[in-house]
Short mmCIF file of C-alpha atoms in Angstrom, two decimals:
data_model
loop_
_atom_site.label_atom_id
_atom_site.label_comp_id
_atom_site.label_asym_id
_atom_site.label_seq_id
_atom_site.Cartn_x
_atom_site.Cartn_y
_atom_site.Cartn_z
CA MET M 1 0.00 0.00 0.00
CA GLY M 2 3.00 2.27 0.41
CA LEU M 3 2.99 2.72 -3.36
CA PHE M 4 -0.31 4.54 -3.14
CA SER M 5 0.77 6.72 -0.28
CA LYS M 6 -1.66 9.52 0.55
CA ASP M 7 -4.29 7.96 -1.67
CA ILE M 8 -6.95 8.26 1.02
CA LYS M 9 -7.98 11.88 0.97
CA THR M 10 -11.63 11.90 2.00
CA MET M 11 -14.05 9.96 4.17
CA ASP M 12 -15.40 8.44 0.95
CA ASP M 13 -11.93 7.12 0.10
CA LEU M 14 -11.57 5.73 3.62
CA PHE M 15 -14.99 4.08 3.38
CA VAL M 16 -14.13 2.42 0.08
CA HIS M 17 -10.77 1.29 1.43
CA GLN M 18 -12.44 -0.34 4.44
CA LEU M 19 -15.09 -1.88 2.21
CA ARG M 20 -12.34 -3.46 0.11
CA ASP M 21 -10.58 -4.62 3.28
CA ILE M 22 -13.64 -6.50 4.56
CA TYR M 23 -14.39 -7.83 1.07
CA TYR M 24 -10.94 -9.43 1.01
CA ALA M 25 -11.42 -10.61 4.61
CA GLU M 26 -14.75 -12.30 3.84
CA ALA M 27 -13.14 -14.08 0.88
CA GLN M 28 -10.34 -15.40 3.12
CA ILE M 29 -12.86 -16.49 5.75
CA MET M 30 -14.82 -18.31 3.05
CA LYS M 31 -11.63 -20.25 2.21
CA ALA M 32 -10.82 -20.96 5.88
CA LEU M 33 -14.24 -22.20 7.00
CA PRO M 34 -14.26 -25.55 5.14
CA LYS M 35 -10.99 -26.43 6.94
CA MET M 36 -12.61 -25.53 10.25
CA VAL M 37 -15.62 -27.72 9.41
CA ASP M 38 -13.19 -30.60 8.77
CA LYS M 39 -11.23 -30.08 11.97
CA ALA M 40 -14.23 -29.69 14.32
CA SER M 41 -15.42 -32.81 16.15
CA ASN M 42 -18.43 -31.54 18.08
CA THR M 43 -21.50 -31.88 15.85
CA ASP M 44 -23.02 -28.52 16.79
CA LEU M 45 -19.72 -26.82 16.11
CA LYS M 46 -19.29 -28.58 12.75
CA ASN M 47 -22.82 -27.60 11.75
CA GLY M 48 -22.32 -24.09 13.05
CA PHE M 49 -19.23 -23.62 10.87
CA SER M 50 -21.10 -25.07 7.85
CA GLU M 51 -24.00 -22.68 8.37
CA HIS M 52 -21.62 -19.79 8.82
CA LEU M 53 -19.95 -20.69 5.52
CA GLU M 54 -23.31 -20.27 3.78
CA GLN M 55 -23.89 -16.99 5.64
CA THR M 56 -20.43 -15.78 4.63
CA LYS M 57 -21.28 -16.32 0.96
CA GLY M 58 -24.28 -14.06 1.59
CA HIS M 59 -22.04 -11.44 3.23
CA VAL M 60 -19.83 -11.42 0.13
CA ARG M 61 -22.90 -10.92 -2.09
CA ARG M 62 -24.12 -8.07 0.13
CA LEU M 63 -20.74 -6.36 -0.13
CA GLU M 64 -20.97 -6.73 -3.91
CA GLU M 65 -24.37 -5.03 -3.75
CA VAL M 66 -22.84 -2.16 -1.77
CA PHE M 67 -20.04 -1.78 -4.34
CA ASP M 68 -22.76 -1.74 -7.00
CA MET M 69 -24.76 0.95 -5.18
CA LEU M 70 -21.62 3.07 -5.18
CA ASP M 71 -20.89 2.35 -8.87
CA LEU M 72 -17.63 0.67 -7.98
CA ASP M 73 -16.11 -2.62 -9.07
CA ALA M 74 -16.06 -5.16 -6.26
CA GLU M 75 -12.43 -5.68 -5.42
CA GLY M 76 -10.39 -6.40 -2.31
CA VAL M 77 -7.25 -4.91 -0.83
CA ASP M 78 -4.72 -6.83 1.23
CA CYS M 79 -5.86 -7.13 4.82
CA PRO M 80 -2.91 -8.14 7.01
CA ALA M 81 -5.26 -8.23 10.00
CA ILE M 82 -7.44 -11.09 8.80
CA ASP M 83 -4.39 -12.86 7.36
CA GLY M 84 -2.78 -12.69 10.80
CA ILE M 85 -5.91 -13.86 12.61
CA LEU M 86 -6.35 -16.81 10.25
CA ASP M 87 -2.63 -17.71 10.28
CA GLU M 88 -2.75 -17.80 14.04
CA ALA M 89 -5.84 -20.01 13.99
CA ASP M 90 -4.00 -22.39 11.67
CA ASP M 91 -0.87 -22.39 13.81
CA VAL M 92 -2.65 -23.08 17.07
CA SER M 93 -5.07 -25.65 15.74
CA GLY M 94 -2.16 -27.44 14.07
CA GLU M 95 -0.61 -27.94 17.49
CA VAL M 96 -3.60 -29.52 19.18
CA GLU M 97 -4.09 -33.28 19.18
CA ASP M 98 -6.98 -33.80 21.59
CA LYS M 99 -10.30 -33.37 19.77
CA ARG M 100 -12.09 -31.52 22.56
CA VAL M 101 -9.19 -29.16 23.09
CA LEU M 102 -9.01 -28.61 19.34
CA ASP M 103 -12.72 -27.70 19.32
CA ALA M 104 -12.11 -25.15 22.08
CA ALA M 105 -9.19 -23.70 20.09
CA LEU M 106 -11.32 -23.52 16.93
CA ILE M 107 -14.07 -21.67 18.79
CA ALA M 108 -11.56 -19.18 20.16
CA ALA M 109 -10.16 -18.63 16.65
CA ALA M 110 -13.61 -18.20 15.15
CA GLN M 111 -14.56 -15.69 17.83
CA ALA M 112 -11.46 -13.64 17.06
CA VAL M 113 -12.59 -13.60 13.41
CA GLU M 114 -16.15 -12.61 14.37
CA HIS M 115 -14.89 -9.79 16.55
CA TYR M 116 -12.70 -8.48 13.76
CA GLU M 117 -15.70 -8.44 11.45
CA MET M 118 -17.94 -6.80 14.06
CA ALA M 119 -15.40 -3.99 14.47
CA ARG M 120 -15.13 -3.45 10.70
CA TYR M 121 -18.86 -3.60 9.96
CA GLY M 122 -19.60 -1.33 12.94
CA THR M 123 -17.24 1.28 11.51
CA LEU M 124 -18.59 0.93 7.97
CA ILE M 125 -22.18 1.36 9.14
CA ALA M 126 -21.33 4.52 11.08
CA TRP M 127 -19.50 6.00 8.08
CA ALA M 128 -22.27 5.03 5.63
CA GLU M 129 -24.90 6.69 7.82
CA GLU M 130 -22.89 9.87 8.17
CA ALA M 131 -22.42 9.96 4.42
CA GLY M 132 -26.20 9.77 4.00
CA ARG M 133 -26.03 6.27 2.50
CA ALA M 134 -28.77 4.63 4.55
CA ASP M 135 -29.16 2.10 1.72
CA CYS M 136 -25.61 0.81 2.18
CA ALA M 137 -25.87 0.98 5.99
CA LYS M 138 -29.02 -1.16 5.93
CA LEU M 139 -27.33 -4.01 4.07
CA LEU M 140 -24.21 -3.84 6.22
CA LYS M 141 -26.35 -3.96 9.38
CA GLN M 142 -27.89 -7.24 8.29
CA THR M 143 -24.44 -8.74 8.08
CA LEU M 144 -23.37 -7.23 11.42
CA GLU M 145 -26.39 -8.84 13.08
CA GLU M 146 -25.49 -12.22 11.60
CA GLU M 147 -21.89 -11.89 12.79
CA ARG M 148 -23.10 -11.04 16.30
CA ALA M 149 -25.47 -13.99 16.27
CA ALA M 150 -22.68 -16.30 15.09
CA ASP M 151 -20.46 -15.07 17.93
CA ARG M 152 -23.23 -15.66 20.51
CA LYS M 153 -23.83 -19.15 19.13
CA LEU M 154 -20.12 -19.97 19.47
CA THR M 155 -20.23 -18.84 23.10
CA GLU M 156 -23.26 -21.07 23.71
CA ILE M 157 -21.58 -24.11 22.14
CA ALA M 158 -18.43 -23.43 24.15
CA GLU M 159 -20.28 -23.02 27.43
CA SER M 160 -22.68 -25.90 27.01
CA GLU M 161 -20.48 -28.54 25.49
CA VAL M 162 -16.95 -28.13 24.30
CA ASN M 163 -15.16 -26.51 27.19
CA LEU M 164 -16.80 -28.64 29.85
CA LYS M 165 -15.83 -31.83 28.09
CA ALA M 166 -12.32 -30.57 27.39
CA ALA M 167 -11.67 -29.31 30.93
CA MET Y 1 5.22 -22.40 16.17
CA GLY Y 2 5.41 -25.32 13.81
CA LEU Y 3 8.58 -26.39 15.64
CA PHE Y 4 6.51 -27.16 18.71
CA SER Y 5 3.85 -29.03 16.80
CA LYS Y 6 1.38 -30.88 19.00
CA ASP Y 7 2.66 -29.07 22.07
CA ILE Y 8 -0.84 -28.11 23.16
CA LYS Y 9 -2.29 -31.25 24.72
CA THR Y 10 -4.70 -30.02 27.38
CA MET Y 11 -7.02 -27.12 28.12
CA ASP Y 12 -4.36 -25.87 30.54
CA ASP Y 13 -1.79 -25.77 27.71
CA LEU Y 14 -4.28 -23.95 25.50
CA PHE Y 15 -5.03 -21.45 28.28
CA VAL Y 16 -1.34 -20.73 28.81
CA HIS Y 17 -0.79 -20.39 25.06
CA GLN Y 18 -3.61 -17.85 24.80
CA LEU Y 19 -2.35 -16.01 27.86
CA ARG Y 20 1.06 -15.69 26.20
CA ASP Y 21 -0.59 -14.56 22.99
CA ILE Y 22 -2.43 -11.69 24.69
CA TYR Y 23 0.65 -10.83 26.76
CA TYR Y 24 2.59 -10.33 23.52
CA ALA Y 25 -0.37 -8.45 22.03
CA GLU Y 26 -0.61 -6.03 24.97
CA ALA Y 27 3.13 -5.34 24.67
CA GLN Y 28 2.75 -4.51 20.96
CA ILE Y 29 -0.26 -2.29 21.71
CA MET Y 30 1.78 -0.49 24.36
CA LYS Y 31 4.38 0.27 21.66
CA ALA Y 32 1.77 1.35 19.09
CA LEU Y 33 -0.26 3.70 21.29
CA PRO Y 34 2.29 6.52 21.61
CA LYS Y 35 2.37 6.72 17.78
CA MET Y 36 -1.43 6.94 17.77
CA VAL Y 37 -1.33 9.71 20.38
CA ASP Y 38 1.07 11.61 18.07
CA LYS Y 39 -1.02 11.12 14.96
CA ALA Y 40 -4.40 12.04 16.50
CA SER Y 41 -5.59 15.63 16.11
CA ASN Y 42 -8.89 15.64 18.01
CA THR Y 43 -8.13 16.47 21.65
CA ASP Y 44 -10.55 13.90 23.12
CA LEU Y 45 -9.06 11.23 20.89
CA LYS Y 46 -5.49 12.18 21.79
CA ASN Y 47 -6.38 12.11 25.51
CA GLY Y 48 -8.31 8.87 25.06
CA PHE Y 49 -5.26 7.16 23.52
CA SER Y 50 -3.01 8.53 26.30
CA GLU Y 51 -5.37 7.21 28.97
CA HIS Y 52 -5.58 3.88 27.22
CA LEU Y 53 -1.80 3.67 27.19
CA GLU Y 54 -1.81 3.94 30.99
CA GLN Y 55 -4.60 1.35 31.18
CA THR Y 56 -2.65 -0.97 28.89
CA LYS Y 57 0.32 -0.86 31.27
CA GLY Y 58 -2.11 -2.02 33.95
CA HIS Y 59 -3.34 -4.84 31.70
CA VAL Y 60 0.23 -6.04 31.28
CA ARG Y 61 0.72 -6.00 35.06
CA ARG Y 62 -2.52 -7.95 35.56
CA LEU Y 63 -1.38 -10.59 33.07
CA GLU Y 64 1.89 -10.84 34.99
CA GLU Y 65 -0.15 -11.43 38.16
CA VAL Y 66 -2.05 -14.22 36.40
CA PHE Y 67 1.22 -15.83 35.28
CA ASP Y 68 2.37 -15.55 38.88
CA MET Y 69 -0.81 -17.18 40.21
CA LEU Y 70 -0.11 -20.10 37.87
CA ASP Y 71 3.58 -20.26 38.89
CA LEU Y 72 4.65 -19.48 35.35
CA ASP Y 73 7.17 -17.01 33.98
CA ALA Y 74 5.49 -14.16 32.15
CA GLU Y 75 6.44 -14.56 28.52
CA GLY Y 76 4.81 -13.91 25.17
CA VAL Y 77 4.41 -15.97 22.02
CA ASP Y 78 4.25 -14.53 18.52
CA CYS Y 79 0.77 -13.28 17.75
CA PRO Y 80 0.39 -12.79 13.97
CA ALA Y 81 -3.14 -11.51 14.57
CA ILE Y 82 -2.19 -8.40 16.53
CA ASP Y 83 0.83 -7.86 14.26
CA GLY Y 84 -1.52 -7.87 11.27
CA ILE Y 85 -4.05 -5.55 12.92
CA LEU Y 86 -1.33 -3.06 13.90
CA ASP Y 87 0.44 -3.28 10.51
CA GLU Y 88 -2.82 -2.52 8.81
CA ALA Y 89 -3.43 0.44 11.12
CA ASP Y 90 0.02 1.77 10.21
CA ASP Y 91 -0.50 1.23 6.49
CA VAL Y 92 -3.86 2.95 6.35
CA SER Y 93 -3.00 5.84 8.62
CA GLY Y 94 0.18 6.38 6.60
CA GLU Y 95 -1.98 7.01 3.55
CA VAL Y 96 -4.24 9.66 5.06
CA GLU Y 97 -3.36 13.33 4.82
CA ASP Y 98 -6.49 15.08 6.08
CA LYS Y 99 -6.41 15.31 9.87
CA ARG Y 100 -10.11 14.59 10.41
CA VAL Y 101 -10.04 11.62 8.07
CA LEU Y 102 -6.88 10.40 9.80
CA ASP Y 103 -8.67 10.61 13.17
CA ALA Y 104 -11.53 8.51 11.78
CA ALA Y 105 -9.02 5.95 10.46
CA LEU Y 106 -7.24 5.84 13.83
CA ILE Y 107 -10.52 5.22 15.65
CA ALA Y 108 -11.36 2.39 13.26
CA ALA Y 109 -7.93 0.85 13.81
CA ALA Y 110 -8.18 1.17 17.58
CA GLN Y 111 -11.62 -0.44 17.58
CA ALA Y 112 -10.25 -3.40 15.63
CA VAL Y 113 -7.59 -3.75 18.34
CA GLU Y 114 -10.18 -3.48 21.13
CA HIS Y 115 -12.35 -6.13 19.50
CA TYR Y 116 -9.41 -8.48 19.17
CA GLU Y 117 -8.67 -8.06 22.85
CA MET Y 118 -12.33 -8.50 23.84
CA ALA Y 119 -12.45 -11.80 21.95
CA ARG Y 120 -9.24 -13.04 23.59
CA TYR Y 121 -10.10 -11.96 27.14
CA GLY Y 122 -13.63 -13.36 26.76
CA THR Y 123 -12.18 -16.75 25.86
CA LEU Y 124 -9.57 -16.66 28.65
CA ILE Y 125 -12.21 -15.81 31.26
CA ALA Y 126 -14.44 -18.71 30.16
CA TRP Y 127 -11.51 -21.15 30.26
CA ALA Y 128 -10.29 -19.86 33.63
CA GLU Y 129 -13.74 -20.27 35.15
CA GLU Y 130 -14.11 -23.78 33.81
CA ALA Y 131 -10.71 -24.67 35.20
CA GLY Y 132 -11.87 -23.48 38.63
CA ARG Y 133 -9.49 -20.49 38.58
CA ALA Y 134 -11.91 -17.79 39.68
CA ASP Y 135 -8.91 -15.81 40.95
CA CYS Y 136 -7.47 -15.53 37.42
CA ALA Y 137 -10.90 -14.93 35.87
CA LYS Y 138 -11.56 -12.03 38.24
CA LEU Y 139 -8.42 -10.16 37.17
CA LEU Y 140 -9.03 -10.84 33.48
CA LYS Y 141 -12.60 -9.55 33.81
CA GLN Y 142 -11.36 -6.21 35.10
CA THR Y 143 -9.31 -5.84 31.94
CA LEU Y 144 -12.18 -6.97 29.70
CA GLU Y 145 -14.41 -4.30 31.24
CA GLU Y 146 -11.77 -1.65 30.57
CA GLU Y 147 -11.40 -2.78 26.95
CA ARG Y 148 -15.17 -2.61 26.48
CA ALA Y 149 -15.30 0.84 28.03
CA ALA Y 150 -12.45 2.00 25.77
CA ASP Y 151 -14.33 0.70 22.73
CA ARG Y 152 -17.53 2.52 23.77
CA LYS Y 153 -15.59 5.72 24.33
CA LEU Y 154 -14.10 5.50 20.84
CA THR Y 155 -17.60 5.11 19.40
CA GLU Y 156 -18.75 8.19 21.34
CA ILE Y 157 -15.83 10.28 20.10
CA ALA Y 158 -16.44 9.07 16.55
CA GLU Y 159 -20.15 9.80 16.66
CA SER Y 160 -19.96 13.12 18.42
CA GLU Y 161 -16.99 14.72 16.77
CA VAL Y 162 -14.61 13.12 14.38
CA ASN Y 163 -16.82 11.58 11.72
CA LEU Y 164 -19.18 14.54 11.51
CA LYS Y 165 -16.32 16.96 10.94
CA ALA Y 166 -14.65 14.62 8.47
CA ALA Y 167 -17.79 13.89 6.45
#
């Protein structure tokens, strides 16, 4: 990004940059989720990751709608944050042999991803509203709600099943 | 970490790994915050970052107490997630010339950091409680509450001042 130094001049530029960041992030998450489905042992967790993969495809489509509303091509920018979060998930889960402990590690990794997305969508919604783009904000809010729900569901699975068995 | 493959065998190992991860993360945040104080223009934001730097030093001390409670040396492990989040903050804020837009970008970056920490502390608290370590959980909860409060304060500053001026 250094090559394009000082390319972000206005709030609109910043909004588009962040939109491209989360677009790239969602694409990476879409690639990571099937591996998490494979690694998970707990049935609810496995199903939860599968459902979230379908939801994530919807999030990507919604972002493409937002790009369309703004007359922009849908394209990503490198997002070292999500790359780091997913690399770490891979590293840690690669170290764990016990299935229950691995499930707990996968939940922790997924919640770090969800929180990253909640932060990004929260920011995008605030910026869209201030820019008078209620149409974009509305779509982004639907995704934010789904990310929050996914995070709550992970907490429920962790509290009711995985951690207790792994402890 | 690949060198220590399969080193995480139990929930206790996973807990300690995550504790080391957030210990490293807090240290990196402590290094990043003075730069954010320098870059911020809005007075509330500048003061907010300064206060959070002091709080962060307290978070590091609390983690050291937790290590102590567990009879472990306080040491970090590489945390690609926080490295990625902070690199991205640096990249984006390096591109922004306008002071108001830069403030908005800094808030977004700081909220991504807060959310990462909230996810990690949330997980650590759940694992500590399940392991019957209410003493550790209590300390970690104090930090979680401070991270949440910092995140809310950033939203308030964004909503009341920075974004409106930058829009």
